[in-house]
GROMACS .gro file of C-alpha atoms in nm:
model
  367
    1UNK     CA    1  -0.447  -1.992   0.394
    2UNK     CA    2  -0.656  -1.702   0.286
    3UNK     CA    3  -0.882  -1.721   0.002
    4UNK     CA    4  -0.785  -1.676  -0.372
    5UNK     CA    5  -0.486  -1.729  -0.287
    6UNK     CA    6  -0.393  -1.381  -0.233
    7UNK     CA    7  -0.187  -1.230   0.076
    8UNK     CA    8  -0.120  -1.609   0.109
    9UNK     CA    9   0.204  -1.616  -0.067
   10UNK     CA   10   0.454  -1.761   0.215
   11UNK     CA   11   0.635  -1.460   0.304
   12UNK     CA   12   0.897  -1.498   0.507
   13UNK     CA   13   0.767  -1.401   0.893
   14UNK     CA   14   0.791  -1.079   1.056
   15UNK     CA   15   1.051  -1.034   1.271
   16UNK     CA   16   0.964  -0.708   1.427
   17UNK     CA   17   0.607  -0.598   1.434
   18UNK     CA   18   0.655  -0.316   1.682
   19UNK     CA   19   0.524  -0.047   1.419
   20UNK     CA   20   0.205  -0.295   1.340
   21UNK     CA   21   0.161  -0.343   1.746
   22UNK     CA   22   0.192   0.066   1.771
   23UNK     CA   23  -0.054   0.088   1.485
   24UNK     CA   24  -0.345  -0.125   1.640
   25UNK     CA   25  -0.279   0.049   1.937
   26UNK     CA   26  -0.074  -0.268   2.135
   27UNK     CA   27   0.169  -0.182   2.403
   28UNK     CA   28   0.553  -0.139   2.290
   29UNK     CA   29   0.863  -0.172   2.436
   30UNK     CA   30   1.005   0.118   2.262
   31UNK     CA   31   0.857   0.372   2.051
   32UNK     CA   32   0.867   0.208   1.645
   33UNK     CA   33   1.002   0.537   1.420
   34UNK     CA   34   1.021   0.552   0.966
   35UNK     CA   35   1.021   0.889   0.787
   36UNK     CA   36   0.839   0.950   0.496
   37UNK     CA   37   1.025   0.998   0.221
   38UNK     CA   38   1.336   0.793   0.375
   39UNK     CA   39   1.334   0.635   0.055
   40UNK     CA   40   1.514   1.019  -0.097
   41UNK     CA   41   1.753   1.231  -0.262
   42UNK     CA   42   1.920   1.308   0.056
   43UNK     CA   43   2.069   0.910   0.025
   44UNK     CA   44   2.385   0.947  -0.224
   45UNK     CA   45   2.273   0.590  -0.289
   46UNK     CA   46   1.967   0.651  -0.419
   47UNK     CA   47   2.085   0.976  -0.586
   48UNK     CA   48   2.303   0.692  -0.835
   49UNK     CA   49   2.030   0.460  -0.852
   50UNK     CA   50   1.796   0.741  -0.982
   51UNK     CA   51   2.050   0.895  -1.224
   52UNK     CA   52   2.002   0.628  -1.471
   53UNK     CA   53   1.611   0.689  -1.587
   54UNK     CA   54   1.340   0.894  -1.562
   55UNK     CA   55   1.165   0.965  -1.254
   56UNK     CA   56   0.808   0.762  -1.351
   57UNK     CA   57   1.013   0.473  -1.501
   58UNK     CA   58   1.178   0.387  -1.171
   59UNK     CA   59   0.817   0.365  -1.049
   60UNK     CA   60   0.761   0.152  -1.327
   61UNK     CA   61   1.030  -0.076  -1.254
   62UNK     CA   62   1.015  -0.318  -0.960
   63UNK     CA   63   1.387  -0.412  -0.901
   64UNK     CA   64   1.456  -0.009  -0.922
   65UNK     CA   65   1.168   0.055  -0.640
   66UNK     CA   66   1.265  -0.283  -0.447
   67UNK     CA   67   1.621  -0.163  -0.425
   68UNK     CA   68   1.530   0.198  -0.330
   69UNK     CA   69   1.290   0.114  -0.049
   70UNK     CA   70   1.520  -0.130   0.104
   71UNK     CA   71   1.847   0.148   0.087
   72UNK     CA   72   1.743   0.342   0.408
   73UNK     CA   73   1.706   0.018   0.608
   74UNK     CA   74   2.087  -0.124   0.496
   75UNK     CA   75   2.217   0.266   0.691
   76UNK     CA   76   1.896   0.318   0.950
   77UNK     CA   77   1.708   0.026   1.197
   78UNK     CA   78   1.385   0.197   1.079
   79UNK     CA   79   1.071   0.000   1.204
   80UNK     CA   80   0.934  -0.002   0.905
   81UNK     CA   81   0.991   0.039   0.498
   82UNK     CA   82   0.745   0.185   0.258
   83UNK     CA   83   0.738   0.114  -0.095
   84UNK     CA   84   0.884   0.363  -0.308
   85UNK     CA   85   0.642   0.486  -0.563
   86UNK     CA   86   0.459   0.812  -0.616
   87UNK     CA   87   0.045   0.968  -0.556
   88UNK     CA   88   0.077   1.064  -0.891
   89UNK     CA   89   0.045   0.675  -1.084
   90UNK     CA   90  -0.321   0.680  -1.025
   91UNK     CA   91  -0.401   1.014  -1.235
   92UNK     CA   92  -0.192   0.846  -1.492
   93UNK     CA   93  -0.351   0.515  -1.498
   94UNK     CA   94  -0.651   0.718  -1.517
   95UNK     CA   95  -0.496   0.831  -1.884
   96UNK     CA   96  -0.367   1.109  -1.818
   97UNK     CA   97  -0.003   1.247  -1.919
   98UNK     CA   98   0.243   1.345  -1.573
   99UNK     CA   99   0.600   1.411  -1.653
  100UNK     CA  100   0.869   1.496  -1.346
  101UNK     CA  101   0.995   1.833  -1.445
  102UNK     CA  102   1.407   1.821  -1.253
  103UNK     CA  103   1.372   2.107  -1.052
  104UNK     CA  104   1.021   2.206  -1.092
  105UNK     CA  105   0.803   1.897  -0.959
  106UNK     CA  106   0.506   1.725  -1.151
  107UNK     CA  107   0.393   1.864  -1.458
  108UNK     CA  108   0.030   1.786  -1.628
  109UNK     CA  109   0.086   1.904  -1.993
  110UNK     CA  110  -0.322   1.823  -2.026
  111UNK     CA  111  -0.458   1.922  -1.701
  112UNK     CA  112  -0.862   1.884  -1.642
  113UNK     CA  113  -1.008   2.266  -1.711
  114UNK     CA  114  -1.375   2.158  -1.780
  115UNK     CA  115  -1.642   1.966  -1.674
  116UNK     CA  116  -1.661   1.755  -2.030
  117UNK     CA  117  -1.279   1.711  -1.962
  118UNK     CA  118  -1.381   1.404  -1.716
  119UNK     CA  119  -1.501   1.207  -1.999
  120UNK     CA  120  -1.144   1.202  -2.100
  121UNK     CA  121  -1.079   0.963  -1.809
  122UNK     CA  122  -1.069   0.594  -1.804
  123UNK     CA  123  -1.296   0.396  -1.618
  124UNK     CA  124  -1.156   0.349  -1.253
  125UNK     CA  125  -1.251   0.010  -1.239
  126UNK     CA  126  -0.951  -0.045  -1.456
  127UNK     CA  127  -0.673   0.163  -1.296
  128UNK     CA  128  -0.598  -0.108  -1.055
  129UNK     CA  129  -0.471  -0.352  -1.371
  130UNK     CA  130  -0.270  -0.073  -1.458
  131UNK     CA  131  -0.107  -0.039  -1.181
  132UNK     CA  132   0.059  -0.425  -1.171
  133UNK     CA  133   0.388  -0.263  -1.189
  134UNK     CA  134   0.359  -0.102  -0.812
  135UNK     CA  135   0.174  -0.461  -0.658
  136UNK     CA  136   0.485  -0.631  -0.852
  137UNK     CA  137   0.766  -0.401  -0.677
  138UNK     CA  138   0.557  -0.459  -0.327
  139UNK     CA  139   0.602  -0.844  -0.385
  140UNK     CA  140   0.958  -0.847  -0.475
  141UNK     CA  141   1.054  -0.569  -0.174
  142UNK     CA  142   0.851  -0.775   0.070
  143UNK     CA  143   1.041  -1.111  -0.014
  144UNK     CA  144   1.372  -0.946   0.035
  145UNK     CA  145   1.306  -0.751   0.333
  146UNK     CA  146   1.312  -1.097   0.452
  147UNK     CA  147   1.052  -1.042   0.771
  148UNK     CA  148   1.316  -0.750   0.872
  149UNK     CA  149   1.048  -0.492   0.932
  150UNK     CA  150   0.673  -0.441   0.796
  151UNK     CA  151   0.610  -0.269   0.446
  152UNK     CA  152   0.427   0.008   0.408
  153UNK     CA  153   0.217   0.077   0.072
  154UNK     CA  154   0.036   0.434   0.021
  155UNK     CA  155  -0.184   0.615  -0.204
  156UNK     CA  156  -0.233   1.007  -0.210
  157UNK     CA  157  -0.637   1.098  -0.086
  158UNK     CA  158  -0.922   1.199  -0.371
  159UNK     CA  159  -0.886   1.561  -0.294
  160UNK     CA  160  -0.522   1.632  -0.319
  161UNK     CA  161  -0.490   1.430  -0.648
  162UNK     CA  162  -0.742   1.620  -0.776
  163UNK     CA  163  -0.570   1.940  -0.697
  164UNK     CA  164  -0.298   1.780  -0.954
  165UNK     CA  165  -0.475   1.682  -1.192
  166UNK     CA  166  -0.670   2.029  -1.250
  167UNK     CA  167  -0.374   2.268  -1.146
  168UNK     CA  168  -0.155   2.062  -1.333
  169UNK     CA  169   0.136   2.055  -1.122
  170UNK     CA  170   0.228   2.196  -0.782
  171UNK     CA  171   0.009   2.530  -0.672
  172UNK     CA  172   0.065   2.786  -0.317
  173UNK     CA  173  -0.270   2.840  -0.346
  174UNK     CA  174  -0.453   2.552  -0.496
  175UNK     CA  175  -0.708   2.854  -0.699
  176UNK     CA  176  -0.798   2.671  -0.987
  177UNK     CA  177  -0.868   2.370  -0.806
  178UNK     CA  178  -1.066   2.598  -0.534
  179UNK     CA  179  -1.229   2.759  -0.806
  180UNK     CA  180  -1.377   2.376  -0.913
  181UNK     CA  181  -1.503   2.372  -0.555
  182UNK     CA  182  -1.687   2.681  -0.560
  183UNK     CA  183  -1.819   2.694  -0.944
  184UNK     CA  184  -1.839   2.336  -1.017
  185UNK     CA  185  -1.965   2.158  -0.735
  186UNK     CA  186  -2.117   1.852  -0.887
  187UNK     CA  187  -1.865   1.782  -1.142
  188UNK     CA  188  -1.562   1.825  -0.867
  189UNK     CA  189  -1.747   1.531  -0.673
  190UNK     CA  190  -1.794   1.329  -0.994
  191UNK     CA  191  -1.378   1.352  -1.030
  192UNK     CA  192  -1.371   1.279  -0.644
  193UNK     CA  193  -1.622   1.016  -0.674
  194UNK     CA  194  -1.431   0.817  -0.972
  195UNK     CA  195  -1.066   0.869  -0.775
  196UNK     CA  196  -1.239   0.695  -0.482
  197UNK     CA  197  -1.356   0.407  -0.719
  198UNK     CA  198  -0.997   0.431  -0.827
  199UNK     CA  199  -0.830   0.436  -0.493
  200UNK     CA  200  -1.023   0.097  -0.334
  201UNK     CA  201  -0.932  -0.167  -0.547
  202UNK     CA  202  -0.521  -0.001  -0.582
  203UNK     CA  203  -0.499  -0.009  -0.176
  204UNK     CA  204  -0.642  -0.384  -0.149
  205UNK     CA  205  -0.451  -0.479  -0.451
  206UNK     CA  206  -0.113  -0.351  -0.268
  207UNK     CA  207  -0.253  -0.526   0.080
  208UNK     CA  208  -0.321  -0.897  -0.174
  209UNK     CA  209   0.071  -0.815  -0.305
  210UNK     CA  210   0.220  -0.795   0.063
  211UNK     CA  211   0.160  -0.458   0.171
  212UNK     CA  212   0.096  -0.481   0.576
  213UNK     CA  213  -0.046  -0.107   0.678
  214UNK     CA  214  -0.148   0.164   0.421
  215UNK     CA  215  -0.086   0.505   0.448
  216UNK     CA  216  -0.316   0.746   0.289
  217UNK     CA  217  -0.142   1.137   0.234
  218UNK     CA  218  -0.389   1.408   0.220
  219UNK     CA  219  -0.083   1.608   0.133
  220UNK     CA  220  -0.279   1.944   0.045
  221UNK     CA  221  -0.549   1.962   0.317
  222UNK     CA  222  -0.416   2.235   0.453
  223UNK     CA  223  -0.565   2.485   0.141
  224UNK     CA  224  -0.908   2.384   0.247
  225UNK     CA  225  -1.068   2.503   0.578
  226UNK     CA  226  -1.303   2.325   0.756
  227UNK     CA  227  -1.626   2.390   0.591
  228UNK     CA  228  -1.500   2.240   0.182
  229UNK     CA  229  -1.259   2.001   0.420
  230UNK     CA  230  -1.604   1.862   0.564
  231UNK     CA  231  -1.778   1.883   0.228
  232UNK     CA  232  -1.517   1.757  -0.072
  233UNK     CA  233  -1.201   1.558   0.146
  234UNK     CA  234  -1.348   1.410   0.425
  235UNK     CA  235  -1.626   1.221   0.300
  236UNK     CA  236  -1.398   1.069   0.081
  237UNK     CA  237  -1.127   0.990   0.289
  238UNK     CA  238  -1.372   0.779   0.556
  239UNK     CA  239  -1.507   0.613   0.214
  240UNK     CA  240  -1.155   0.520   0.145
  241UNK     CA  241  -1.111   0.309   0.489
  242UNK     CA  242  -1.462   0.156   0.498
  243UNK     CA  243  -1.406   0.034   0.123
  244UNK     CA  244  -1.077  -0.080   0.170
  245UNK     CA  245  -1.195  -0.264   0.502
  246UNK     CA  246  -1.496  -0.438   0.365
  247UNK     CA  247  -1.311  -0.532  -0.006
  248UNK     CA  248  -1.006  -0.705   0.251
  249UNK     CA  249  -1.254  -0.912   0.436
  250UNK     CA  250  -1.450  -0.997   0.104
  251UNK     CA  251  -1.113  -1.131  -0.044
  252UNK     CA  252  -1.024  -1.341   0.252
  253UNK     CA  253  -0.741  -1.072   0.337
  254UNK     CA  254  -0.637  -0.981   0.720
  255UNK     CA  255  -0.678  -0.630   0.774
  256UNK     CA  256  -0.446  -0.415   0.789
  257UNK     CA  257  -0.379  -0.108   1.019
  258UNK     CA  258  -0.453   0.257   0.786
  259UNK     CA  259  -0.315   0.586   0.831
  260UNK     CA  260  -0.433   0.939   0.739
  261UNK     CA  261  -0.151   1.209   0.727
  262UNK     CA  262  -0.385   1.557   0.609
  263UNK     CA  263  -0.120   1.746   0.650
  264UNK     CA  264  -0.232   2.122   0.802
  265UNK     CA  265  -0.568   1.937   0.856
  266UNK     CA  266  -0.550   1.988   1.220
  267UNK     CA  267  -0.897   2.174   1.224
  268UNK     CA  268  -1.030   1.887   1.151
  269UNK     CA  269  -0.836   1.635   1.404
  270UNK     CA  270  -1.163   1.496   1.536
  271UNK     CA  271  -1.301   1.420   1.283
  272UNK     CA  272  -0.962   1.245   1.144
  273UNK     CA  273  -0.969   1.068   1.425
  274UNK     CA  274  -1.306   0.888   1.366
  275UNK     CA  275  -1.311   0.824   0.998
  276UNK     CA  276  -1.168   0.483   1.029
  277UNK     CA  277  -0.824   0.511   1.055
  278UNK     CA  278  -0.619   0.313   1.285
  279UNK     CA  279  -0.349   0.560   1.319
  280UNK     CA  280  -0.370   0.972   1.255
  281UNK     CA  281  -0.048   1.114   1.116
  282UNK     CA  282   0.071   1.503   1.258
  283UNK     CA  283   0.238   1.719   1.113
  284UNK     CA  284   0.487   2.000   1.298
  285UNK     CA  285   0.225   2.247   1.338
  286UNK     CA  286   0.047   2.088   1.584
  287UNK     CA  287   0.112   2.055   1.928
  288UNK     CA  288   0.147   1.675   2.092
  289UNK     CA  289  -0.059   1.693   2.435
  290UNK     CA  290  -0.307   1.864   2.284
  291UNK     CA  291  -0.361   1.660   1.984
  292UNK     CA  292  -0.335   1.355   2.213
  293UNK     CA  293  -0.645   1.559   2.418
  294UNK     CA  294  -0.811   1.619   2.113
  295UNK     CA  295  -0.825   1.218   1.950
  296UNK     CA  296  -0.868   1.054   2.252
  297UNK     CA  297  -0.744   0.730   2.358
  298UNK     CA  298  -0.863   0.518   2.049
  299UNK     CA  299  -0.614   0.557   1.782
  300UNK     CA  300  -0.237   0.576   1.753
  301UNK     CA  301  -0.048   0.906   1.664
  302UNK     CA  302   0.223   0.933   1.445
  303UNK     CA  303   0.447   1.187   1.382
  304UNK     CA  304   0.571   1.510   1.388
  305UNK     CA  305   0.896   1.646   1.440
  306UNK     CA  306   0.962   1.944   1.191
  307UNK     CA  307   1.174   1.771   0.924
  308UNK     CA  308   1.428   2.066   0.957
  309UNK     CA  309   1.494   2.013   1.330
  310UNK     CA  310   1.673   1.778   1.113
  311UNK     CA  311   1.924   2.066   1.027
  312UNK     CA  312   2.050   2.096   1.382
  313UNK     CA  313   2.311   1.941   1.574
  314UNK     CA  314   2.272   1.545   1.633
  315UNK     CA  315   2.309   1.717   2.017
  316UNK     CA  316   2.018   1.907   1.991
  317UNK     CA  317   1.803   1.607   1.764
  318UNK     CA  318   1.868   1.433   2.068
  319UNK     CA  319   1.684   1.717   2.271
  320UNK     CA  320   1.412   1.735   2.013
  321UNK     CA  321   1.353   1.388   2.017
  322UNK     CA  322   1.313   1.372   2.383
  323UNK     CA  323   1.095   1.662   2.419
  324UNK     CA  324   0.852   1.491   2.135
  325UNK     CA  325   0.839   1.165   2.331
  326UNK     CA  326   0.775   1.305   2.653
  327UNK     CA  327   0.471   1.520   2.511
  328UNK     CA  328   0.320   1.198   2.294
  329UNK     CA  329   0.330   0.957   2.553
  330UNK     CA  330   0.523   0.619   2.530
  331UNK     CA  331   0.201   0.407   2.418
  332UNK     CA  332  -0.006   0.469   2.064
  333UNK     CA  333   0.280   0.631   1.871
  334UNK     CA  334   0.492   0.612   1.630
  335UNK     CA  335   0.766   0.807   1.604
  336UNK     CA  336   0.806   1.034   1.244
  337UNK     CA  337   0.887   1.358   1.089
  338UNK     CA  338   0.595   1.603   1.026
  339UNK     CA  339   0.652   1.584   0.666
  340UNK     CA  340   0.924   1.412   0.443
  341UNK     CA  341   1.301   1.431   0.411
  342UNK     CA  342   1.460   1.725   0.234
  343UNK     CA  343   1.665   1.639  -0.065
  344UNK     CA  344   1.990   1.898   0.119
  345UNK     CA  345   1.984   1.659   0.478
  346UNK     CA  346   2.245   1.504   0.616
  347UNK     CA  347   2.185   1.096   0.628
  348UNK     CA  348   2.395   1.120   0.959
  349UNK     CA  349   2.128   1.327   1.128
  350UNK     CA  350   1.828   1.081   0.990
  351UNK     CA  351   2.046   0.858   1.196
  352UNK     CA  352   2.060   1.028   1.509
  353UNK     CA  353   1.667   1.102   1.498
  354UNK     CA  354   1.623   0.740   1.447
  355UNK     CA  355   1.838   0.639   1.749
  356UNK     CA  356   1.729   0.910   1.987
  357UNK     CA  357   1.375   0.780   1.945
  358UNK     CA  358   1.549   0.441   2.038
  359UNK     CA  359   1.740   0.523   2.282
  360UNK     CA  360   1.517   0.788   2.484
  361UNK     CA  361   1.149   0.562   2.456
  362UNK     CA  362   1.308   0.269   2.614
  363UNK     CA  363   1.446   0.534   2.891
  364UNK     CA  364   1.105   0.634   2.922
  365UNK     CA  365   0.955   0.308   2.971
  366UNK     CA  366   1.177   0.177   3.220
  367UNK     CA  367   1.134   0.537   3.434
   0.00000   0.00000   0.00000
C-alpha cells in the first residue's frame, strides 16, 4: 500500500501493459498504438454525447468525460485510453475566463496584455483543488476500464498555454505572445514560472487519482526556433518531469512513464530526448531513422503518421503503416498519429490504422 493512501485505491489490475512496457522501454510482442484525440468529433457517438452541453462543462463532468474516453475503446483495441479533458482547465483555474467558440476554437474574452495583468492570477498552489473535477473523471474512467488498457492523463506545457492565455485564442503566428518574449522577458518567465507551479501538483494529482503515464503537449513549439525554444519552453518542460518525479516519490506514488509531444520541435530532438521524459512523441514532419539516430537508444518514440494518411484507402493505411514500422524499429515505440484526429475522418480508417499496426509489428517480430 502506498502512503496517504493515494494511488492505493484497489483498482482493478492491468490486463495489458504493453503501452507501459513500450514506455519504459521493455521489449513487446507487438507494437502498443492510441491516437490523440481518439476521444473526437469524428465518433458519431461522441458527436451525441457532446450535443447536450457546453464544451467546458463536459470537462467538468466526470460521467460525461468517463463515457467519452472509454467510446473509442468499445469500436478500436487501442492500447491505451486517455482521459478526455482539455490544456485549457489550468488557465481557467488560474481565474481566467475560456469559452469554446463552435467553429472558431478557444476564446479568452480577458486575455493577459500587460505585465500588471499577472497579478490578476490566482495563486498556483491552488489550481490543483480546482481542478477535482478532472482527478474525479480519472477515478471513475479508471474503475470502468476495468484493467482493459492503461489511462493516460495530460496537461498542455508552460509555453504553449501561455501562448493562449496572451493571444487569447488560437494564433498562425503566435506575435503577441512572441512579442512577450522579446519585450517582456522577465515578466513572460514570471507567467511561465507560476504555470510550472501550476502544472506539478495537477500531473501528480491525476497520477494519486489513477492516471498511469502522463503526456505533456507542447502543442505550439513549432513558432519558436531553437534559440527562445532553449530559453522560455525547454527549461520548463525538464522542470515539469523532475517536479513531477520527485513530488510522486515524496507521496509514496510509483512513477509513472512521461511523454513530451513539442510538436514541430524537432530542432530541438536532443535535447527532448534528455529532459526527463521516458518517451518523445513525433510528429509527421520528421523522419523515423533519423530521429531514432538522433535520441539514441534510451527512450521510446512515439508517433507519427500524418493524421491525413488517414484520408486514404484502408489499402494504402495498410502500406503506410508498414512503411512507419519498418523505419521505427519493432522495440521502444509506440505506434500514433503525428497529431490528433480530424473531426471529417472516417472511424473505419482509425480502425484499419489500429489493426495494421497489429497485424504488421507482430509480422515483424516473428521475421
Amino acid at each position: 500500500m502506498e502512503a496517504n493512501g493515494l494511488g492505493s485505491q484497489d483498482f482493478p489490475e492491468l490486463k495489458n501493459d504493453t503501452f507501459l512496457r513500450a514506455a519504459w522501454g521493455e521489449d513487446t510482442d507487438y507494437t502498443p498504438v492510441w491516437c490523440m484525440r481518439q476521444a473526437g468529433r469524428y465518433l458519431p457517438e461522441f458527436r451525441e454525447t457532446r450535443a447536450a452541453q457546453d464544451f467546458f462543462s463536459t470537462c467538468r463532468s466526470p460521467e460525461a468525460c468517463c463515457e467519452l474516453t472509454l467510446q473509442p475503446l468499445r469500436r478500436f483495441p487501442l492500447d491505451a485510453a486517455i482521459i478526455f479533458s482539455d490544456i485549457l482547465v489550468v488557465p481557467q483555474a488560474l481565474g481566467m475566463e475560456v469559452t469554446m467558440v463552435p467553429g472558431k476554437g478557444p476564446s479568452f474574452p480577458e486575455p493577459l496584455r500587460e505585465e500588471r495583468d499577472l497579478e490578476r492570477l490566482r495563486d498556483p498552489v491552488t489550481v490543483a483543488s480546482e481542478l477535482g473535477y478532472v482527478f474525479q473523471a480519472i477515478t471513475l474512467t479508471r474503475r470502468r476500464l476495468a484493467g482493459r488498457v492503461p489511462l493516460i492523463g495530460f496537461a498542455g506545457a508552460p509555453w504553449t498555454l501561455m501562448t493562449y492565455m496572451v493571444e487569447g485564442g488560437s494564433s498562425s503566428t503566435m506575435a503577441q505572445a512572441k512579442r512577450w518574449l522579446y519585450q517582456r522577458p522577465q515578466a513572460s518567465h514570471q507567467l511561465l514560472r507560476i504555470l510550472t507551479d501550476a502544472l506539478v501538483p495537477y500531473l501528480v494529482g491525476q497520477v494519486a487519482a489513477g492516471a498511469q503515464a502522463l503526456q505533456l503537449f507542447e502543442s505550439h513549439a513549432g513558432h519558436l526556433g531553437p534559440q527562445l525554444f532553449s530559453k522560455f519552453a525547454l527549461p520548463y518542460i525538464r522542470d515539469v518531469a523532475k517536479r513531477v518525479k520527485a513530488r510522486l516519490q515524496e507521496a509514496g506514488l510509483a512513477p509513472v512513464p512521461l511523454i513530451i509531444f513539442a510538436k514541430d520541435g524537432h530542432f530541438a530532438l536532443e535535447e527532448l530526448a534528455q529532459a526527463g521524459y521516458e518517451v518523445v512523441g513525433l510528429d509527421w514532419t520528421v523522419a523515423p531513422e533519423k530521429a531514432r539516430e538522433r535520441v539514441g537508444k534510451t527512450v521510446t518514440l512515439q508517433g507519427n503518421l500524418d493524421p491525413c494518411a488517414l484520408y486514404a484507402s484502408e489499402e494504402e493505411i495498410g502500406r503506410l503503416v508498414q512503411q512507419m514500422l519498418n523505419d521505427f524499429g519493432p522495440q521502444r515505440y509506440i505506434a500514433n498519429l503525428g497529431h490528433g484526429l480530424y473531426p471529417d475522418m472516417d472511424p473505419e480508417h482509425v480502425g484499419a490504422f489500429v489493426d495494421a499496426v497489429h497485424r504488421y509489428s507482430r509480422l515483424l517480430r516473428q521475421n
